[in-house]
């Protein structure tokens, strides 16, 4: 009798946990609207502690770099690195502009990263698990940051804002499996989709077998889809190969941004444009951009 | 006082959870402090309180994460419950028990996440989860024992504050 009662009790505990979880899951897919306020409140509550740790770590890192290790050389190196980053970014923007002029497409906007108003944000945290590639930024709606805004660094595209509270926001990196960006190769202008796989590299999808893309080609956002402006550098194409019995080539992209060392980023204040949305698609946002 | 102590432990746990990348970034994996705390709950308080504590931790992790409501509530709640149940019914050797439980709980957490992501979000997570599994287990085991060791060091203070548990930490390290 005791054994039976104990089994029932165990089943009841398991059932209660499973039921609560299932209700949470089913009531919040897709979009997470139901608990969005709770999410924003918890983000705001945790932010001061995250800021403190980020400040401590980055402060310690700065002290080490500036005072303990070859001060002048480090400074010069830092200056050169920043200059190289800036020049690479400007070069990419100019190449993009040249391409556009050559194709006489004056109606298209100029390289977007330069033209938009930006908000500089510091990365103060990451997701609670490493399964969602999210970074927490120390800027929120009070600073003009809104959900859907693209985020870049001087090196290239980083991701987009998926949740914004008053003081902090969540940035979904392009390396996340939920991300897919419509892109083109900078030289040959071949269309492709760059998808995250929760790793440092990015997967290339829908690159036609007829494409003239080569290893080392730079890949930039196409501007299709309504989230990312055109011309933002994503990375470099590697491992381009034909696949047997397939309409598409196989390739990967090495991102221009080093996501492990992401400390600051620029949020582009881009006005949202209507995206080609399928109402019953499994996830919203960038996944829509993978539509041909 | 006891409640405040645990609330502080949860706050500290999640602050560390979201900032651990500063130290573990290059690995791409960091310790799951919510799992470590859920294990603690199940191991020291039994299946009922373990399940409730684990589910609470999981719920907080869910709302701090994105697009994953319910996954961690289930995973951590069941971990707390299962650890309490197993310890009560089958396992005796404390040190080995704890090691097995940490490994088992990490595997279970990954399996539940993979299943939920596949069923509810239509995401294929098998590759990333498998790649991260071994370092995740090693980090969780290391930090579980470090956490246990630390708590044993501050045990006199915790006892004075009324946080005495059914099982002592000394038992775990025996």
Tab-separated table of N, CA, C and O in Angstrom, chain A residues 6 9-11 13-14 17-18 20-22 24-26 28-29 31-33 35-36 38-39 42-43 45-46 49-50 53-54 57-58 123-132 134 136 160 162-163 170 172 177-178 197-200 260-262 282-284 287, chain B residues 11 14-19 21-23 25-26 28-32 47-48 51 55 59-78 81 85 88-89 106 109-110 113 116-117 120-125 127-129 131-132 136:
chain	number	residue	atom	x	y	z
A	6	UNK	N	3.424	5.760	-2.674
A	6	UNK	CA	4.661	6.446	-3.021
A	6	UNK	C	4.790	6.619	-4.535
A	6	UNK	O	5.194	7.664	-5.022
A	9	UNK	N	2.542	9.308	-5.672
A	9	UNK	CA	3.098	10.624	-5.301
A	9	UNK	C	4.207	11.042	-6.263
A	9	UNK	O	4.264	12.188	-6.709
A	10	UNK	N	5.073	10.071	-6.569
A	10	UNK	CA	6.148	10.352	-7.515
A	10	UNK	C	5.588	10.768	-8.864
A	10	UNK	O	6.059	11.713	-9.491
A	11	UNK	N	4.577	10.024	-9.303
A	11	UNK	CA	3.957	10.317	-10.594
A	11	UNK	C	3.340	11.718	-10.572
A	11	UNK	O	3.426	12.467	-11.551
A	13	UNK	N	4.270	14.326	-8.734
A	13	UNK	CA	5.313	15.367	-8.771
A	13	UNK	C	5.817	15.536	-10.197
A	13	UNK	O	5.888	16.645	-10.724
A	14	UNK	N	6.117	14.394	-10.835
A	14	UNK	CA	6.615	14.457	-12.208
A	14	UNK	C	5.569	15.086	-13.127
A	14	UNK	O	5.873	15.963	-13.948
A	17	UNK	N	5.341	18.930	-12.668
A	17	UNK	CA	6.455	19.636	-13.325
A	17	UNK	C	6.273	19.623	-14.838
A	17	UNK	O	6.418	20.648	-15.516
A	18	UNK	N	5.917	18.452	-15.368
A	18	UNK	CA	5.745	18.330	-16.825
A	18	UNK	C	4.603	19.215	-17.306
A	18	UNK	O	4.713	19.877	-18.339
A	20	UNK	N	3.298	21.994	-15.926
A	20	UNK	CA	3.654	23.422	-15.860
A	20	UNK	C	4.567	23.786	-17.030
A	20	UNK	O	4.373	24.804	-17.711
A	21	UNK	N	5.545	22.922	-17.300
A	21	UNK	CA	6.490	23.195	-18.386
A	21	UNK	C	5.795	23.224	-19.736
A	21	UNK	O	6.048	24.096	-20.565
A	22	UNK	N	4.896	22.259	-19.929
A	22	UNK	CA	4.197	22.171	-21.207
A	22	UNK	C	3.312	23.393	-21.435
A	22	UNK	O	3.272	23.946	-22.538
A	24	UNK	N	3.790	26.374	-20.169
A	24	UNK	CA	4.705	27.487	-20.478
A	24	UNK	C	5.149	27.428	-21.927
A	24	UNK	O	5.176	28.435	-22.627
A	25	UNK	N	5.496	26.229	-22.374
A	25	UNK	CA	5.996	26.069	-23.738
A	25	UNK	C	4.916	26.391	-24.764
A	25	UNK	O	5.133	27.175	-25.684
A	26	UNK	N	3.754	25.803	-24.582
A	26	UNK	CA	2.703	25.946	-25.585
A	26	UNK	C	2.108	27.345	-25.635
A	26	UNK	O	1.670	27.801	-26.683
A	28	UNK	N	3.694	30.083	-25.190
A	28	UNK	CA	4.673	31.103	-25.568
A	28	UNK	C	5.359	30.865	-26.897
A	28	UNK	O	6.355	31.498	-27.199
A	29	UNK	N	4.845	29.939	-27.677
A	29	UNK	CA	5.429	29.697	-29.008
A	29	UNK	C	4.378	30.027	-30.048
A	29	UNK	O	3.263	29.552	-29.956
A	31	UNK	N	7.022	33.532	-30.502
A	31	UNK	CA	7.090	34.942	-30.146
A	31	UNK	C	7.352	35.238	-28.687
A	31	UNK	O	7.970	36.218	-28.348
A	32	UNK	N	6.897	34.376	-27.792
A	32	UNK	CA	7.171	34.615	-26.391
A	32	UNK	C	6.468	35.832	-25.830
A	32	UNK	O	6.947	36.487	-24.922
A	33	UNK	N	5.269	36.149	-26.360
A	33	UNK	CA	4.582	37.354	-25.927
A	33	UNK	C	4.124	37.317	-24.489
A	33	UNK	O	4.212	38.289	-23.768
A	35	UNK	N	5.189	36.013	-21.667
A	35	UNK	CA	6.124	36.260	-20.563
A	35	UNK	C	7.130	37.357	-20.899
A	35	UNK	O	8.112	37.522	-20.191
A	36	UNK	N	6.856	38.083	-21.953
A	36	UNK	CA	7.823	39.101	-22.381
A	36	UNK	C	8.059	40.145	-21.296
A	36	UNK	O	9.191	40.578	-21.081
A	38	UNK	N	7.760	39.727	-18.019
A	38	UNK	CA	8.571	39.095	-16.965
A	38	UNK	C	10.023	39.015	-17.420
A	38	UNK	O	10.941	39.248	-16.633
A	39	UNK	N	10.208	38.688	-18.696
A	39	UNK	CA	11.572	38.570	-19.232
A	39	UNK	C	12.284	39.911	-19.159
A	39	UNK	O	13.433	39.987	-18.715
A	42	UNK	N	13.146	40.730	-15.529
A	42	UNK	CA	14.296	39.981	-14.996
A	42	UNK	C	15.598	40.455	-15.606
A	42	UNK	O	16.625	40.494	-14.935
A	43	UNK	N	15.536	40.821	-16.908
A	43	UNK	CA	16.747	41.357	-17.547
A	43	UNK	C	17.199	42.619	-16.829
A	43	UNK	O	18.388	42.813	-16.540
A	45	UNK	N	16.471	43.550	-13.746
A	45	UNK	CA	16.890	43.246	-12.370
A	45	UNK	C	18.338	42.746	-12.326
A	45	UNK	O	19.120	43.129	-11.452
A	46	UNK	N	18.679	41.915	-13.295
A	46	UNK	CA	20.001	41.288	-13.285
A	46	UNK	C	21.090	42.204	-13.854
A	46	UNK	O	22.278	42.025	-13.574
A	49	UNK	N	24.106	43.766	-11.772
A	49	UNK	CA	25.110	42.789	-11.341
A	49	UNK	C	25.986	42.376	-12.536
A	49	UNK	O	27.198	42.194	-12.402
A	50	UNK	N	25.332	42.241	-13.702
A	50	UNK	CA	26.099	41.884	-14.900
A	50	UNK	C	27.055	43.015	-15.273
A	50	UNK	O	28.200	42.780	-15.647
A	53	UNK	N	30.069	42.929	-12.959
A	53	UNK	CA	31.051	41.889	-13.306
A	53	UNK	C	31.769	42.241	-14.606
A	53	UNK	O	32.993	42.119	-14.708
A	54	UNK	N	30.999	42.726	-15.599
A	54	UNK	CA	31.618	43.112	-16.885
A	54	UNK	C	32.629	44.233	-16.660
A	54	UNK	O	33.728	44.220	-17.218
A	57	UNK	N	35.718	42.715	-14.893
A	57	UNK	CA	36.527	41.885	-15.788
A	57	UNK	C	37.244	42.748	-16.822
A	57	UNK	O	38.450	42.616	-17.039
A	58	UNK	N	36.471	43.652	-17.432
A	58	UNK	CA	37.082	44.481	-18.478
A	58	UNK	C	38.090	45.465	-17.878
A	58	UNK	O	39.114	45.766	-18.493
A	123	UNK	N	28.823	44.752	-24.322
A	123	UNK	CA	28.297	43.423	-24.002
A	123	UNK	C	28.541	43.179	-22.516
A	123	UNK	O	29.674	43.200	-22.051
A	124	UNK	N	27.438	42.944	-21.768
A	124	UNK	CA	27.607	42.722	-20.325
A	124	UNK	C	27.240	41.305	-19.907
A	124	UNK	O	27.423	40.924	-18.754
A	125	UNK	N	26.718	40.521	-20.827
A	125	UNK	CA	26.370	39.148	-20.457
A	125	UNK	C	26.047	38.309	-21.662
A	125	UNK	O	26.023	38.793	-22.790
A	126	UNK	N	25.820	37.042	-21.405
A	126	UNK	CA	25.415	36.103	-22.450
A	126	UNK	C	24.191	35.342	-21.962
A	126	UNK	O	23.748	35.517	-20.843
A	127	UNK	N	23.683	34.453	-22.797
A	127	UNK	CA	22.521	33.663	-22.414
A	127	UNK	C	22.879	32.753	-21.240
A	127	UNK	O	24.051	32.473	-21.003
A	128	UNK	N	21.846	32.292	-20.521
A	128	UNK	CA	22.099	31.430	-19.366
A	128	UNK	C	22.652	30.071	-19.777
A	128	UNK	O	23.256	29.387	-18.971
A	129	UNK	N	22.399	29.675	-21.006
A	129	UNK	CA	23.019	28.445	-21.493
A	129	UNK	C	23.782	28.800	-22.758
A	129	UNK	O	23.531	29.827	-23.359
A	130	UNK	N	24.695	27.925	-23.150
A	130	UNK	CA	25.436	28.227	-24.377
A	130	UNK	C	24.670	27.732	-25.602
A	130	UNK	O	25.201	27.700	-26.692
A	131	UNK	N	23.421	27.323	-25.395
A	131	UNK	CA	22.645	26.765	-26.516
A	131	UNK	C	21.939	27.849	-27.315
A	131	UNK	O	21.474	27.611	-28.413
A	132	UNK	N	21.778	29.012	-26.723
A	132	UNK	CA	21.204	30.142	-27.449
A	132	UNK	C	22.295	31.189	-27.546
A	132	UNK	O	22.821	31.641	-26.536
A	134	UNK	N	23.103	34.319	-27.584
A	134	UNK	CA	22.586	35.652	-27.284
A	134	UNK	C	23.607	36.421	-26.451
A	134	UNK	O	24.252	35.848	-25.564
A	136	UNK	N	23.973	40.038	-24.110
A	136	UNK	CA	23.166	41.065	-23.448
A	136	UNK	C	23.904	42.392	-23.549
A	136	UNK	O	25.071	42.480	-23.160
A	160	UNK	N	20.942	40.769	-34.471
A	160	UNK	CA	19.841	41.728	-34.338
A	160	UNK	C	19.263	41.672	-32.929
A	160	UNK	O	19.389	40.652	-32.227
A	162	UNK	N	16.568	41.131	-30.243
A	162	UNK	CA	15.330	40.347	-30.190
A	162	UNK	C	14.471	40.698	-28.982
A	162	UNK	O	13.296	40.338	-28.915
A	163	UNK	N	15.051	41.345	-28.005
A	163	UNK	CA	14.259	41.770	-26.837
A	163	UNK	C	14.937	43.007	-26.263
A	163	UNK	O	16.153	43.023	-26.092
A	170	UNK	N	18.629	42.207	-25.609
A	170	UNK	CA	19.204	40.923	-26.006
A	170	UNK	C	19.493	40.936	-27.492
A	170	UNK	O	18.633	41.280	-28.294
A	172	UNK	N	20.571	38.658	-30.647
A	172	UNK	CA	20.701	37.304	-31.201
A	172	UNK	C	21.813	37.323	-32.247
A	172	UNK	O	21.716	38.032	-33.249
A	177	UNK	N	21.491	29.071	-34.261
A	177	UNK	CA	20.766	28.226	-35.222
A	177	UNK	C	19.437	28.847	-35.650
A	177	UNK	O	18.852	28.432	-36.638
A	178	UNK	N	18.970	29.833	-34.885
A	178	UNK	CA	17.710	30.489	-35.250
A	178	UNK	C	17.924	31.603	-36.283
A	178	UNK	O	16.957	32.233	-36.690
A	197	UNK	N	24.898	27.888	-36.992
A	197	UNK	CA	24.839	26.490	-36.551
A	197	UNK	C	25.387	26.357	-35.123
A	197	UNK	O	25.845	25.289	-34.720
A	198	UNK	N	25.326	27.447	-34.357
A	198	UNK	CA	25.855	27.466	-32.985
A	198	UNK	C	27.349	27.164	-32.920
A	198	UNK	O	27.820	26.603	-31.937
A	199	UNK	N	28.048	27.462	-33.995
A	199	UNK	CA	29.499	27.303	-34.003
A	199	UNK	C	30.111	28.588	-34.551
A	199	UNK	O	29.386	29.503	-34.934
A	200	UNK	N	31.438	28.634	-34.599
A	200	UNK	CA	32.084	29.857	-35.073
A	200	UNK	C	31.898	30.066	-36.571
A	200	UNK	O	31.942	31.180	-37.058
A	260	UNK	N	33.770	35.470	-29.894
A	260	UNK	CA	34.271	35.151	-28.550
A	260	UNK	C	34.852	36.381	-27.852
A	260	UNK	O	34.939	36.432	-26.636
A	261	UNK	N	35.277	37.344	-28.669
A	261	UNK	CA	35.895	38.531	-28.077
A	261	UNK	C	35.040	39.770	-28.295
A	261	UNK	O	35.542	40.891	-28.323
A	262	UNK	N	33.763	39.555	-28.401
A	262	UNK	CA	32.853	40.662	-28.650
A	262	UNK	C	32.645	41.459	-27.357
A	262	UNK	O	32.084	40.944	-26.386
A	282	UNK	N	7.703	28.558	-38.709
A	282	UNK	CA	7.994	28.106	-37.350
A	282	UNK	C	8.635	29.155	-36.468
A	282	UNK	O	8.387	29.186	-35.281
A	283	UNK	N	9.489	29.995	-36.996
A	283	UNK	CA	10.085	31.045	-36.178
A	283	UNK	C	10.020	32.340	-36.968
A	283	UNK	O	9.963	32.326	-38.197
A	284	UNK	N	10.070	33.454	-36.228
A	284	UNK	CA	9.971	34.727	-36.917
A	284	UNK	C	11.365	35.274	-37.209
A	284	UNK	O	12.364	34.599	-37.057
A	287	UNK	N	14.790	33.937	-39.871
A	287	UNK	CA	14.478	32.706	-40.566
A	287	UNK	C	13.642	33.007	-41.810
A	287	UNK	O	13.687	32.307	-42.800
B	11	UNK	N	20.352	34.531	-7.062
B	11	UNK	CA	20.776	35.752	-7.768
B	11	UNK	C	22.239	35.661	-8.185
B	11	UNK	O	22.598	35.963	-9.327
B	14	UNK	N	22.680	33.098	-11.085
B	14	UNK	CA	22.302	33.552	-12.430
B	14	UNK	C	23.183	34.707	-12.922
B	14	UNK	O	23.378	34.850	-14.126
B	15	UNK	N	23.685	35.509	-11.990
B	15	UNK	CA	24.642	36.541	-12.409
B	15	UNK	C	25.892	35.865	-12.968
B	15	UNK	O	26.401	36.235	-14.026
B	16	UNK	N	26.363	34.840	-12.252
B	16	UNK	CA	27.539	34.102	-12.733
B	16	UNK	C	27.230	33.398	-14.048
B	16	UNK	O	28.050	33.377	-14.962
B	17	UNK	N	26.025	32.838	-14.129
B	17	UNK	CA	25.636	32.101	-15.336
B	17	UNK	C	25.697	32.972	-16.593
B	17	UNK	O	26.108	32.524	-17.653
B	18	UNK	N	25.263	34.227	-16.443
B	18	UNK	CA	25.206	35.096	-17.625
B	18	UNK	C	26.499	35.876	-17.851
B	18	UNK	O	26.619	36.576	-18.855
B	19	UNK	N	27.433	35.790	-16.935
B	19	UNK	CA	28.704	36.505	-17.131
B	19	UNK	C	29.906	35.547	-17.205
B	19	UNK	O	31.032	35.990	-17.369
B	21	UNK	N	30.841	33.766	-19.462
B	21	UNK	CA	31.514	33.746	-20.762
B	21	UNK	C	32.797	34.572	-20.751
B	21	UNK	O	33.701	34.362	-21.549
B	22	UNK	N	32.866	35.557	-19.818
B	22	UNK	CA	34.085	36.364	-19.695
B	22	UNK	C	35.293	35.457	-19.457
B	22	UNK	O	36.401	35.747	-19.880
B	23	UNK	N	35.043	34.364	-18.729
B	23	UNK	CA	36.139	33.471	-18.340
B	23	UNK	C	36.207	32.216	-19.214
B	23	UNK	O	37.247	31.613	-19.371
B	25	UNK	N	34.664	32.036	-22.434
B	25	UNK	CA	34.284	32.370	-23.806
B	25	UNK	C	34.960	31.529	-24.873
B	25	UNK	O	34.274	30.928	-25.713
B	26	UNK	N	36.297	31.431	-24.850
B	26	UNK	CA	36.982	30.661	-25.890
B	26	UNK	C	36.560	29.191	-25.945
B	26	UNK	O	36.605	28.569	-26.989
B	28	UNK	N	33.537	28.201	-25.445
B	28	UNK	CA	32.187	28.158	-26.001
B	28	UNK	C	31.193	27.466	-25.081
B	28	UNK	O	30.040	27.259	-25.428
B	29	UNK	N	31.639	27.082	-23.917
B	29	UNK	CA	30.789	26.373	-22.945
B	29	UNK	C	31.086	26.935	-21.575
B	29	UNK	O	32.234	27.277	-21.289
B	30	UNK	N	30.078	27.076	-20.753
B	30	UNK	CA	30.342	27.493	-19.377
B	30	UNK	C	29.492	26.681	-18.408
B	30	UNK	O	28.523	26.048	-18.822
B	31	UNK	N	29.846	26.674	-17.110
B	31	UNK	CA	29.133	25.804	-16.167
B	31	UNK	C	27.657	26.183	-16.061
B	31	UNK	O	27.298	27.342	-16.176
B	32	UNK	N	26.829	25.167	-15.832
B	32	UNK	CA	25.395	25.400	-15.665
B	32	UNK	C	25.104	25.508	-14.161
B	32	UNK	O	24.842	24.504	-13.494
B	47	UNK	N	12.904	14.687	-2.840
B	47	UNK	CA	12.311	14.814	-4.175
B	47	UNK	C	11.279	15.948	-4.296
B	47	UNK	O	11.230	16.628	-5.323
B	48	UNK	N	10.444	16.147	-3.250
B	48	UNK	CA	9.391	17.168	-3.382
B	48	UNK	C	9.983	18.577	-3.451
B	48	UNK	O	9.743	19.325	-4.394
B	51	UNK	N	12.164	19.057	-6.513
B	51	UNK	CA	11.416	19.323	-7.751
B	51	UNK	C	10.961	20.780	-7.798
B	51	UNK	O	11.091	21.455	-8.835
B	55	UNK	N	12.345	23.411	-10.434
B	55	UNK	CA	11.411	24.037	-11.380
B	55	UNK	C	11.501	25.566	-11.286
B	55	UNK	O	11.430	26.260	-12.305
B	59	UNK	N	12.518	27.884	-14.286
B	59	UNK	CA	11.624	28.950	-14.755
B	59	UNK	C	12.395	30.264	-14.895
B	59	UNK	O	12.246	30.989	-15.882
B	60	UNK	N	13.227	30.565	-13.905
B	60	UNK	CA	14.039	31.796	-13.994
B	60	UNK	C	14.964	31.720	-15.210
B	60	UNK	O	15.110	32.685	-15.951
B	61	UNK	N	15.554	30.545	-15.405
B	61	UNK	CA	16.445	30.380	-16.563
B	61	UNK	C	15.669	30.538	-17.864
B	61	UNK	O	16.162	31.138	-18.821
B	62	UNK	N	14.451	30.030	-17.888
B	62	UNK	CA	13.601	30.180	-19.079
B	62	UNK	C	13.348	31.642	-19.406
B	62	UNK	O	13.486	32.055	-20.550
B	63	UNK	N	12.963	32.415	-18.385
B	63	UNK	CA	12.610	33.807	-18.690
B	63	UNK	C	13.849	34.662	-18.940
B	63	UNK	O	13.755	35.701	-19.572
B	64	UNK	N	14.996	34.211	-18.460
B	64	UNK	CA	16.224	34.949	-18.773
B	64	UNK	C	16.764	34.579	-20.143
B	64	UNK	O	17.530	35.319	-20.740
B	65	UNK	N	16.353	33.423	-20.623
B	65	UNK	CA	16.786	33.002	-21.951
B	65	UNK	C	15.821	33.580	-22.978
B	65	UNK	O	15.058	34.485	-22.670
B	66	UNK	N	15.829	33.053	-24.171
B	66	UNK	CA	14.958	33.591	-25.215
B	66	UNK	C	14.342	32.459	-26.008
B	66	UNK	O	15.032	31.540	-26.407
B	67	UNK	N	13.039	32.542	-26.195
B	67	UNK	CA	12.303	31.580	-27.011
B	67	UNK	C	12.415	30.160	-26.477
B	67	UNK	O	12.399	29.209	-27.243
B	68	UNK	N	12.534	30.019	-25.169
B	68	UNK	CA	12.681	28.662	-24.651
B	68	UNK	C	11.853	28.442	-23.386
B	68	UNK	O	12.245	27.682	-22.524
B	69	UNK	N	10.733	29.115	-23.269
B	69	UNK	CA	9.929	28.960	-22.060
B	69	UNK	C	9.490	27.509	-21.869
B	69	UNK	O	8.960	26.898	-22.776
B	70	UNK	N	9.692	27.018	-20.656
B	70	UNK	CA	9.237	25.668	-20.319
B	70	UNK	C	10.326	24.609	-20.405
B	70	UNK	O	10.275	23.627	-19.680
B	71	UNK	N	11.328	24.824	-21.261
B	71	UNK	CA	12.366	23.802	-21.434
B	71	UNK	C	13.127	23.571	-20.130
B	71	UNK	O	13.253	22.463	-19.648
B	72	UNK	N	13.638	24.676	-19.608
B	72	UNK	CA	14.475	24.548	-18.412
B	72	UNK	C	13.628	24.263	-17.171
B	72	UNK	O	14.095	23.610	-16.244
B	73	UNK	N	12.385	24.766	-17.155
B	73	UNK	CA	11.493	24.458	-16.023
B	73	UNK	C	11.355	22.947	-15.907
B	73	UNK	O	11.468	22.373	-14.809
B	74	UNK	N	11.110	22.297	-17.033
B	74	UNK	CA	10.949	20.847	-17.042
B	74	UNK	C	12.259	20.152	-16.679
B	74	UNK	O	12.295	19.306	-15.778
B	75	UNK	N	13.312	20.549	-17.354
B	75	UNK	CA	14.598	19.873	-17.166
B	75	UNK	C	15.106	19.989	-15.721
B	75	UNK	O	15.481	18.996	-15.098
B	76	UNK	N	15.081	21.198	-15.195
B	76	UNK	CA	15.612	21.395	-13.836
B	76	UNK	C	14.658	20.837	-12.782
B	76	UNK	O	15.077	20.314	-11.751
B	77	UNK	N	13.350	20.963	-13.020
B	77	UNK	CA	12.362	20.418	-12.080
B	77	UNK	C	12.500	18.917	-11.979
B	77	UNK	O	12.546	18.349	-10.873
B	78	UNK	N	12.586	18.249	-13.118
B	78	UNK	CA	12.721	16.786	-13.109
B	78	UNK	C	14.074	16.383	-12.525
B	78	UNK	O	14.176	15.388	-11.803
B	81	UNK	N	13.750	16.534	-8.807
B	81	UNK	CA	12.903	15.423	-8.352
B	81	UNK	C	13.631	14.086	-8.454
B	81	UNK	O	13.659	13.302	-7.504
B	85	UNK	N	14.789	11.425	-5.601
B	85	UNK	CA	14.230	10.068	-5.646
B	85	UNK	C	15.337	9.010	-5.665
B	85	UNK	O	15.305	8.054	-4.885
B	88	UNK	N	17.332	8.793	-2.413
B	88	UNK	CA	16.541	8.207	-1.338
B	88	UNK	C	16.428	6.685	-1.491
B	88	UNK	O	16.479	5.951	-0.524
B	89	UNK	N	16.317	6.223	-2.731
B	89	UNK	CA	15.977	4.822	-2.925
B	89	UNK	C	17.145	3.912	-3.281
B	89	UNK	O	17.135	2.744	-2.936
B	106	UNK	N	23.481	16.397	-16.354
B	106	UNK	CA	23.954	17.161	-17.520
B	106	UNK	C	23.477	16.501	-18.817
B	106	UNK	O	23.001	17.175	-19.733
B	109	UNK	N	19.689	17.058	-19.122
B	109	UNK	CA	19.394	18.450	-19.493
B	109	UNK	C	19.594	18.664	-21.001
B	109	UNK	O	18.754	19.263	-21.666
B	110	UNK	N	20.691	18.132	-21.518
B	110	UNK	CA	20.968	18.283	-22.954
B	110	UNK	C	19.937	17.526	-23.786
B	110	UNK	O	19.455	18.023	-24.810
B	113	UNK	N	16.632	19.389	-23.785
B	113	UNK	CA	16.705	20.598	-24.619
B	113	UNK	C	16.640	20.223	-26.099
B	113	UNK	O	15.908	20.847	-26.875
B	116	UNK	N	12.993	19.142	-26.926
B	116	UNK	CA	12.065	20.284	-26.953
B	116	UNK	C	12.327	21.173	-28.173
B	116	UNK	O	11.400	21.616	-28.827
B	117	UNK	N	13.613	21.435	-28.441
B	117	UNK	CA	13.949	22.310	-29.572
B	117	UNK	C	13.477	21.690	-30.881
B	117	UNK	O	12.975	22.378	-31.766
B	120	UNK	N	9.248	21.562	-30.552
B	120	UNK	CA	8.492	22.813	-30.449
B	120	UNK	C	9.050	23.968	-31.289
B	120	UNK	O	8.328	24.892	-31.620
B	121	UNK	N	10.356	23.939	-31.575
B	121	UNK	CA	10.932	25.055	-32.335
B	121	UNK	C	11.426	24.628	-33.714
B	121	UNK	O	11.926	25.467	-34.467
B	122	UNK	N	11.326	23.327	-33.998
B	122	UNK	CA	11.773	22.797	-35.281
B	122	UNK	C	13.258	23.118	-35.527
B	122	UNK	O	13.649	23.525	-36.610
B	123	UNK	N	14.043	22.984	-34.473
B	123	UNK	CA	15.479	23.256	-34.576
B	123	UNK	C	16.258	21.962	-34.402
B	123	UNK	O	15.963	21.170	-33.496
B	124	UNK	N	17.265	21.767	-35.240
B	124	UNK	CA	18.122	20.583	-35.122
B	124	UNK	C	19.330	20.965	-34.262
B	124	UNK	O	20.207	21.690	-34.716
B	125	UNK	N	19.336	20.489	-33.032
B	125	UNK	CA	20.385	20.902	-32.085
B	125	UNK	C	21.350	19.770	-31.747
B	125	UNK	O	22.218	19.942	-30.895
B	127	UNK	N	23.916	18.282	-33.208
B	127	UNK	CA	25.343	18.539	-33.418
B	127	UNK	C	25.947	19.453	-32.358
B	127	UNK	O	26.900	19.059	-31.669
B	128	UNK	N	25.389	20.674	-32.191
B	128	UNK	CA	25.934	21.571	-31.166
B	128	UNK	C	25.886	20.981	-29.758
B	128	UNK	O	26.820	21.153	-28.974
B	129	UNK	N	24.805	20.254	-29.443
B	129	UNK	CA	24.685	19.687	-28.093
B	129	UNK	C	25.748	18.615	-27.857
B	129	UNK	O	26.374	18.585	-26.795
B	131	UNK	N	28.611	18.317	-29.394
B	131	UNK	CA	29.944	18.930	-29.388
B	131	UNK	C	30.270	19.538	-28.021
B	131	UNK	O	31.410	19.511	-27.566
B	132	UNK	N	29.244	20.083	-27.379
B	132	UNK	CA	29.471	20.766	-26.105
B	132	UNK	C	29.381	19.835	-24.902
B	132	UNK	O	29.695	20.238	-23.779
B	136	UNK	N	30.999	20.379	-21.162
B	136	UNK	CA	29.922	20.769	-20.230
B	136	UNK	C	29.913	19.854	-19.003
B	136	UNK	O	29.794	20.322	-17.867
